[in-house]
Each structure stands twice: as C-alpha cells, then as structure tokens.
Amino acid sequence: MRELNLEPVPVSDALKAALTSAGLLTDDLEGADRAYFALVDSDGGIVGYSGFETCDEASVLLRSVVVVPEFRSNGLGRRLVELTLAKLPIAAEVYLATTSAAPFFESFGFTPIQRDQAPNAILSTRQLSGLCPASATIMRLNRPPT
Ligand SMILES: CC(C)(COP(=O)(O)OP(=O)(O)OC[C@H]1O[C@@H](n2cnc3c(N)ncnc32)[C@H](O)[C@@H]1OP(=O)(O)O)[C@@H](O)C(=O)NCCC(=O)NCCS
C-alpha cells in the first residue's frame, strides 16, 4: 500500500480550488472551530483534503472531503475518511451532509437521518442552515459501543 499521511493545513487557495472543482462549499471555511487536513503521498503530493467542524461538545460535522480527480477510485477516499475519523473526539457524534456521496459514506457506518433527527448544533451550521441544498442527505456515524 502506498504511504499516505494526513497533515493539518490552513485554509488556502489550493484547498478552495479542490473543493470548488468538486462542487463543495467554500463560503464557510474560516473559523476557529474548523480544522482541515491534506492527504499527502510519499512524494509530498496532495491527493485529497478533508475537514471537520466542532459544533458543540457532543457533535462534529465531517466536511470538505475531496480526492483530487485523477487519484479517485484507488481507495484514497476510504483512507482519507478513515484517517480523518481517527482525529475526531471519541465521544462526539459525527454528522455530515452530502448531495452525491451517501453510498460512499454508508460504507463507514454512516446512515441517513431526517433533518429533525439532527441536533440544533448541526442544523445551525452554515452548511446545514443555508449553504447546503435542502435536498442534501444528512448522515450520522454509528460507532460501535466502547
Ligand atoms: C467521494 C470521494 C471522496 C471518493 O473518493 P475515492 O478516492 O474515489 O474513493 P475510494 O476509491 O476510496 O472508494 C471507496 C468506495 O466507495 C465507492 N465510491 C466512491 N465515490 C462514491 C460516490 N460518490 N458514490 C458512491 N460510491 C462511491 C467506490 O466505488 C469504492 O467502492 P469499492 O470499495 O466497493 O470499490 C470522491 O469521489 C470525491 O472527491 N468526490 C467529490 C467530492 C465529494 O462528493 N465529497 C463528499 C461530500 S463532503
């Protein structure tokens, strides 16, 4: 397996360009409660990005998951999500919103939920309260009991 590392990155033009080209939101990237990562291969090349938003002590929004198009369908998205989930607080409920990749996230244990099943802390993020289409699927991660 190729060597891959998940490295923290600031909001940058490269991150914005990767998200924009995948149709993902960039208007709400800034904020002290948000963190972003680059998936870096052994040559130092960035093959994807991810991020999360801490909504309150109990809930986290996984966001900004993108693999650079020429590297897709090689298992990198799977690795990117696995490494990102490992960075999240163990006790937090993890949510996401997606318009096109719900089956991809189901393979990690995310299941679709109704909007009224999501906590206010998630619904009041800019993603869920305005920027993301109402048709987006909201998903929650079912973690095995610890
Ligand atoms: C979704 C995305 C990150 C997947 O990256 P990837 O590197 O192609 O994913 P992988 O190669 O690790 O695929 C893992 C599995 O998920 C499946 N899969 C990948 N993208 C999928 C999608 N959009 N819908 C359904 N299944 C998908 C693959 O077929 C593969 O299945 P397999 O293991 O049975 O072969 C990538 O397609 C992407 O960047 N999309 C645009 C941005 C986006 O939609 N992000 C999610 C919202 S935040």
PDB file of C-alpha atoms and ligand atoms in Angstrom:
ATOM      1  CA  MET A   1       0.000   0.000   0.000  1.00  0.00           C
ATOM      2  CA  ARG A   2       1.316   3.495  -0.804  1.00  0.00           C
ATOM      3  CA  GLU A   3       2.431   5.575   2.150  1.00  0.00           C
ATOM      4  CA  LEU A   4      -0.072   8.270   2.992  1.00  0.00           C
ATOM      5  CA  ASN A   5      -0.117  10.865   5.754  1.00  0.00           C
ATOM      6  CA  LEU A   6      -2.872  13.154   6.943  1.00  0.00           C
ATOM      7  CA  GLU A   7      -1.400  16.578   7.680  1.00  0.00           C
ATOM      8  CA  PRO A   8      -3.139  19.635   9.167  1.00  0.00           C
ATOM      9  CA  VAL A   9      -3.381  22.513   6.665  1.00  0.00           C
ATOM     10  CA  PRO A  10      -4.679  26.085   6.841  1.00  0.00           C
ATOM     11  CA  VAL A  11      -7.415  27.368   4.567  1.00  0.00           C
ATOM     12  CA  SER A  12      -5.586  28.066   1.293  1.00  0.00           C
ATOM     13  CA  ASP A  13      -6.293  28.807  -2.359  1.00  0.00           C
ATOM     14  CA  ALA A  14      -5.332  25.181  -3.160  1.00  0.00           C
ATOM     15  CA  LEU A  15      -7.901  23.852  -0.675  1.00  0.00           C
ATOM     16  CA  LYS A  16     -10.560  26.203  -2.040  1.00  0.00           C
ATOM     17  CA  ALA A  17      -9.769  25.206  -5.630  1.00  0.00           C
ATOM     18  CA  ALA A  18     -10.038  21.484  -4.825  1.00  0.00           C
ATOM     19  CA  LEU A  19     -13.387  21.985  -3.083  1.00  0.00           C
ATOM     20  CA  THR A  20     -14.764  24.297  -5.773  1.00  0.00           C
ATOM     21  CA  SER A  21     -13.871  21.880  -8.568  1.00  0.00           C
ATOM     22  CA  ALA A  22     -15.786  19.141  -6.702  1.00  0.00           C
ATOM     23  CA  GLY A  23     -18.803  21.399  -6.171  1.00  0.00           C
ATOM     24  CA  LEU A  24     -18.237  21.603  -2.408  1.00  0.00           C
ATOM     25  CA  LEU A  25     -18.777  24.699  -0.282  1.00  0.00           C
ATOM     26  CA  THR A  26     -16.039  27.251   0.344  1.00  0.00           C
ATOM     27  CA  ASP A  27     -18.017  30.204   1.738  1.00  0.00           C
ATOM     28  CA  ASP A  28     -17.874  28.904   5.297  1.00  0.00           C
ATOM     29  CA  LEU A  29     -14.311  27.581   5.597  1.00  0.00           C
ATOM     30  CA  GLU A  30     -12.963  30.087   8.112  1.00  0.00           C
ATOM     31  CA  GLY A  31     -13.487  29.691  11.845  1.00  0.00           C
ATOM     32  CA  ALA A  32     -11.597  28.684  14.973  1.00  0.00           C
ATOM     33  CA  ASP A  33     -13.873  25.650  15.372  1.00  0.00           C
ATOM     34  CA  ARG A  34     -12.807  24.212  11.962  1.00  0.00           C
ATOM     35  CA  ALA A  35      -9.783  22.100  11.067  1.00  0.00           C
ATOM     36  CA  TYR A  36      -8.561  20.915   7.674  1.00  0.00           C
ATOM     37  CA  PHE A  37      -6.188  18.214   6.531  1.00  0.00           C
ATOM     38  CA  ALA A  38      -4.336  17.227   3.373  1.00  0.00           C
ATOM     39  CA  LEU A  39      -3.761  13.606   2.426  1.00  0.00           C
ATOM     40  CA  VAL A  40      -0.140  13.599   1.318  1.00  0.00           C
ATOM     41  CA  ASP A  41       1.604  10.787  -0.558  1.00  0.00           C
ATOM     42  CA  SER A  42       5.222   9.727  -0.144  1.00  0.00           C
ATOM     43  CA  ASP A  43       6.335  12.221  -2.828  1.00  0.00           C
ATOM     44  CA  GLY A  44       4.799  15.093  -0.897  1.00  0.00           C
ATOM     45  CA  GLY A  45       1.961  15.464  -3.375  1.00  0.00           C
ATOM     46  CA  ILE A  46      -1.503  16.308  -2.079  1.00  0.00           C
ATOM     47  CA  VAL A  47      -4.062  13.745  -3.238  1.00  0.00           C
ATOM     48  CA  GLY A  48      -7.044  14.924  -1.189  1.00  0.00           C
ATOM     49  CA  TYR A  49      -8.411  17.110   1.572  1.00  0.00           C
ATOM     50  CA  SER A  50     -10.812  16.756   4.470  1.00  0.00           C
ATOM     51  CA  GLY A  51     -12.006  18.749   7.431  1.00  0.00           C
ATOM     52  CA  PHE A  52     -14.280  18.922  10.404  1.00  0.00           C
ATOM     53  CA  GLU A  53     -16.261  21.494  12.308  1.00  0.00           C
ATOM     54  CA  THR A  54     -16.741  21.195  16.067  1.00  0.00           C
ATOM     55  CA  CYS A  55     -20.364  22.222  16.573  1.00  0.00           C
ATOM     56  CA  ASP A  56     -20.578  21.686  20.326  1.00  0.00           C
ATOM     57  CA  GLU A  57     -19.043  19.292  22.855  1.00  0.00           C
ATOM     58  CA  ALA A  58     -21.304  16.486  21.622  1.00  0.00           C
ATOM     59  CA  SER A  59     -21.355  16.898  17.843  1.00  0.00           C
ATOM     60  CA  VAL A  60     -18.902  17.241  14.985  1.00  0.00           C
ATOM     61  CA  LEU A  61     -19.556  17.862  11.282  1.00  0.00           C
ATOM     62  CA  LEU A  62     -17.258  15.949   8.914  1.00  0.00           C
ATOM     63  CA  ARG A  63     -16.854  18.159   5.856  1.00  0.00           C
ATOM     64  CA  SER A  64     -14.792  19.143   2.821  1.00  0.00           C
ATOM     65  CA  VAL A  65     -13.909  15.545   1.878  1.00  0.00           C
ATOM     66  CA  VAL A  66     -12.409  15.527  -1.596  1.00  0.00           C
ATOM     67  CA  VAL A  67      -9.960  13.388  -3.550  1.00  0.00           C
ATOM     68  CA  VAL A  68      -8.166  15.079  -6.467  1.00  0.00           C
ATOM     69  CA  PRO A  69      -9.995  13.755  -9.566  1.00  0.00           C
ATOM     70  CA  GLU A  70      -7.051  11.934 -11.187  1.00  0.00           C
ATOM     71  CA  PHE A  71      -6.492   9.930  -7.985  1.00  0.00           C
ATOM     72  CA  ARG A  72     -10.088   8.782  -7.425  1.00  0.00           C
ATOM     73  CA  SER A  73     -11.241   5.141  -7.412  1.00  0.00           C
ATOM     74  CA  ASN A  74      -7.953   3.931  -5.921  1.00  0.00           C
ATOM     75  CA  GLY A  75      -9.044   3.606  -2.310  1.00  0.00           C
ATOM     76  CA  LEU A  76      -7.702   7.027  -1.330  1.00  0.00           C
ATOM     77  CA  GLY A  77     -11.112   8.378  -0.357  1.00  0.00           C
ATOM     78  CA  ARG A  78     -11.536   5.442   2.000  1.00  0.00           C
ATOM     79  CA  ARG A  79      -8.119   6.089   3.559  1.00  0.00           C
ATOM     80  CA  LEU A  80      -8.801   9.836   3.782  1.00  0.00           C
ATOM     81  CA  VAL A  81     -12.049   9.318   5.699  1.00  0.00           C
ATOM     82  CA  GLU A  82     -10.576   6.623   7.976  1.00  0.00           C
ATOM     83  CA  LEU A  83      -7.620   8.845   8.929  1.00  0.00           C
ATOM     84  CA  THR A  84      -9.890  11.868   9.445  1.00  0.00           C
ATOM     85  CA  LEU A  85     -12.358   9.977  11.643  1.00  0.00           C
ATOM     86  CA  ALA A  86      -9.407   8.907  13.806  1.00  0.00           C
ATOM     87  CA  LYS A  87      -8.747  12.619  14.524  1.00  0.00           C
ATOM     88  CA  LEU A  88     -12.244  13.290  15.876  1.00  0.00           C
ATOM     89  CA  PRO A  89     -13.118  13.331  19.580  1.00  0.00           C
ATOM     90  CA  ILE A  90     -14.065   9.782  20.502  1.00  0.00           C
ATOM     91  CA  ALA A  91     -17.167  10.827  22.451  1.00  0.00           C
ATOM     92  CA  ALA A  92     -18.636  13.106  19.774  1.00  0.00           C
ATOM     93  CA  GLU A  93     -21.497  12.188  17.449  1.00  0.00           C
ATOM     94  CA  VAL A  94     -20.248  12.621  13.878  1.00  0.00           C
ATOM     95  CA  TYR A  95     -22.532  14.048  11.171  1.00  0.00           C
ATOM     96  CA  LEU A  96     -22.104  15.052   7.544  1.00  0.00           C
ATOM     97  CA  ALA A  97     -24.171  16.404   4.663  1.00  0.00           C
ATOM     98  CA  THR A  98     -23.713  15.185   1.105  1.00  0.00           C
ATOM     99  CA  THR A  99     -25.562  15.618  -2.161  1.00  0.00           C
ATOM    100  CA  SER A 100     -23.854  12.819  -4.099  1.00  0.00           C
ATOM    101  CA  ALA A 101     -21.722  10.515  -1.967  1.00  0.00           C
ATOM    102  CA  ALA A 102     -24.149   8.967   0.558  1.00  0.00           C
ATOM    103  CA  PRO A 103     -23.385   5.367  -0.564  1.00  0.00           C
ATOM    104  CA  PHE A 104     -19.657   6.043  -0.142  1.00  0.00           C
ATOM    105  CA  PHE A 105     -20.178   7.200   3.457  1.00  0.00           C
ATOM    106  CA  GLU A 106     -22.544   4.320   4.269  1.00  0.00           C
ATOM    107  CA  SER A 107     -19.556   2.007   3.897  1.00  0.00           C
ATOM    108  CA  PHE A 108     -18.006   3.645   7.015  1.00  0.00           C
ATOM    109  CA  GLY A 109     -21.147   3.181   9.125  1.00  0.00           C
ATOM    110  CA  PHE A 110     -22.871   6.498   8.373  1.00  0.00           C
ATOM    111  CA  THR A 111     -26.627   6.216   7.971  1.00  0.00           C
ATOM    112  CA  PRO A 112     -29.042   8.816   6.570  1.00  0.00           C
ATOM    113  CA  ILE A 113     -31.207  10.616   9.113  1.00  0.00           C
ATOM    114  CA  GLN A 114     -34.130  13.000   8.814  1.00  0.00           C
ATOM    115  CA  ARG A 115     -33.378  16.690   9.336  1.00  0.00           C
ATOM    116  CA  ASP A 116     -35.449  16.707  12.553  1.00  0.00           C
ATOM    117  CA  GLN A 117     -33.258  13.931  13.979  1.00  0.00           C
ATOM    118  CA  ALA A 118     -30.141  16.130  13.790  1.00  0.00           C
ATOM    119  CA  PRO A 119     -29.237  18.259  16.822  1.00  0.00           C
ATOM    120  CA  ASN A 120     -29.582  22.037  16.630  1.00  0.00           C
ATOM    121  CA  ALA A 121     -25.810  22.417  16.831  1.00  0.00           C
ATOM    122  CA  ILE A 122     -25.553  20.613  13.466  1.00  0.00           C
ATOM    123  CA  LEU A 123     -28.626  22.231  11.879  1.00  0.00           C
ATOM    124  CA  SER A 124     -27.360  25.702  12.758  1.00  0.00           C
ATOM    125  CA  THR A 125     -24.005  25.291  10.974  1.00  0.00           C
ATOM    126  CA  ARG A 126     -23.832  27.450   7.854  1.00  0.00           C
ATOM    127  CA  GLN A 127     -23.677  24.258   5.775  1.00  0.00           C
ATOM    128  CA  LEU A 128     -26.992  22.962   7.065  1.00  0.00           C
ATOM    129  CA  SER A 129     -28.765  26.244   7.736  1.00  0.00           C
ATOM    130  CA  GLY A 130     -28.232  27.930   4.418  1.00  0.00           C
ATOM    131  CA  LEU A 131     -25.432  26.974   2.079  1.00  0.00           C
ATOM    132  CA  CYS A 132     -26.216  23.305   1.541  1.00  0.00           C
ATOM    133  CA  PRO A 133     -29.262  22.433  -0.584  1.00  0.00           C
ATOM    134  CA  ALA A 134     -32.292  21.271   1.380  1.00  0.00           C
ATOM    135  CA  SER A 135     -32.098  18.085  -0.678  1.00  0.00           C
ATOM    136  CA  ALA A 136     -28.694  17.160   0.818  1.00  0.00           C
ATOM    137  CA  THR A 137     -28.616  13.898   2.742  1.00  0.00           C
ATOM    138  CA  ILE A 138     -27.721  14.317   6.416  1.00  0.00           C
ATOM    139  CA  MET A 139     -25.884  11.311   7.851  1.00  0.00           C
ATOM    140  CA  ARG A 140     -24.806  10.223  11.331  1.00  0.00           C
ATOM    141  CA  LEU A 141     -21.986   7.812  12.130  1.00  0.00           C
ATOM    142  CA  ASN A 142     -22.990   4.721  14.077  1.00  0.00           C
ATOM    143  CA  ARG A 143     -19.946   3.886  16.144  1.00  0.00           C
ATOM    144  CA  PRO A 144     -19.581   0.535  17.842  1.00  0.00           C
ATOM    145  CA  PRO A 145     -20.153   0.785  21.614  1.00  0.00           C
ATOM    146  CA  THR A 146     -16.919   1.404  23.518  1.00  0.00           C
TER     147      THR A 146
HETATM  148  C1  LIG B   1     -16.352  10.780  -2.635  1.00  0.00           C
HETATM  149  C2  LIG B   1     -14.839  10.709  -2.934  1.00  0.00           C
HETATM  150  C3  LIG B   1     -14.085  11.420  -1.806  1.00  0.00           C
HETATM  151  C4  LIG B   1     -14.415   9.229  -3.000  1.00  0.00           C
HETATM  152  O1  LIG B   1     -13.018   9.188  -3.234  1.00  0.00           O
HETATM  153  P1  LIG B   1     -12.347   7.919  -3.993  1.00  0.00           P
HETATM  154  O2  LIG B   1     -10.867   8.035  -3.807  1.00  0.00           O
HETATM  155  O3  LIG B   1     -12.870   7.814  -5.361  1.00  0.00           O
HETATM  156  O4  LIG B   1     -12.943   6.737  -3.105  1.00  0.00           O
HETATM  157  P2  LIG B   1     -12.399   5.235  -2.968  1.00  0.00           P
HETATM  158  O5  LIG B   1     -11.594   4.889  -4.182  1.00  0.00           O
HETATM  159  O6  LIG B   1     -11.736   5.095  -1.658  1.00  0.00           O
HETATM  160  O7  LIG B   1     -13.788   4.454  -2.991  1.00  0.00           O
HETATM  161  C5  LIG B   1     -14.202   3.650  -1.932  1.00  0.00           C
HETATM  162  C6  LIG B   1     -15.519   3.007  -2.328  1.00  0.00           C
HETATM  163  O8  LIG B   1     -16.571   3.982  -2.412  1.00  0.00           O
HETATM  164  C7  LIG B   1     -17.178   3.972  -3.724  1.00  0.00           C
HETATM  165  N1  LIG B   1     -17.461   5.359  -4.074  1.00  0.00           N
HETATM  166  C8  LIG B   1     -16.572   6.330  -4.295  1.00  0.00           C
HETATM  167  N2  LIG B   1     -17.203   7.511  -4.551  1.00  0.00           N
HETATM  168  C9  LIG B   1     -18.536   7.248  -4.492  1.00  0.00           C
HETATM  169  C10 LIG B   1     -19.708   8.050  -4.662  1.00  0.00           C
HETATM  170  N3  LIG B   1     -19.659   9.365  -4.943  1.00  0.00           N
HETATM  171  N4  LIG B   1     -20.915   7.435  -4.524  1.00  0.00           N
HETATM  172  C11 LIG B   1     -20.991   6.112  -4.243  1.00  0.00           C
HETATM  173  N5  LIG B   1     -19.920   5.304  -4.059  1.00  0.00           N
HETATM  174  C12 LIG B   1     -18.695   5.864  -4.192  1.00  0.00           C
HETATM  175  C13 LIG B   1     -16.142   3.342  -4.619  1.00  0.00           C
HETATM  176  O9  LIG B   1     -16.779   2.704  -5.714  1.00  0.00           O
HETATM  177  C14 LIG B   1     -15.460   2.334  -3.698  1.00  0.00           C
HETATM  178  O10 LIG B   1     -16.209   1.170  -3.597  1.00  0.00           O
HETATM  179  P3  LIG B   1     -15.472  -0.284  -3.537  1.00  0.00           P
HETATM  180  O11 LIG B   1     -14.565  -0.221  -2.317  1.00  0.00           O
HETATM  181  O12 LIG B   1     -16.607  -1.240  -3.441  1.00  0.00           O
HETATM  182  O13 LIG B   1     -14.706  -0.353  -4.808  1.00  0.00           O
HETATM  183  C15 LIG B   1     -14.504  11.351  -4.305  1.00  0.00           C
HETATM  184  O14 LIG B   1     -15.318  10.749  -5.317  1.00  0.00           O
HETATM  185  C16 LIG B   1     -14.716  12.851  -4.353  1.00  0.00           C
HETATM  186  O15 LIG B   1     -13.790  13.602  -4.041  1.00  0.00           O
HETATM  187  N6  LIG B   1     -15.918  13.298  -4.752  1.00  0.00           N
HETATM  188  C17 LIG B   1     -16.236  14.710  -4.864  1.00  0.00           C
HETATM  189  C18 LIG B   1     -16.407  15.376  -3.509  1.00  0.00           C
HETATM  190  C19 LIG B   1     -17.499  14.757  -2.650  1.00  0.00           C
HETATM  191  O16 LIG B   1     -18.568  14.383  -3.142  1.00  0.00           O
HETATM  192  N7  LIG B   1     -17.230  14.675  -1.323  1.00  0.00           N
HETATM  193  C20 LIG B   1     -18.172  14.134  -0.359  1.00  0.00           C
HETATM  194  C21 LIG B   1     -19.017  15.170   0.295  1.00  0.00           C
HETATM  195  S1  LIG B   1     -18.166  16.006   1.626  1.00  0.00           S
END
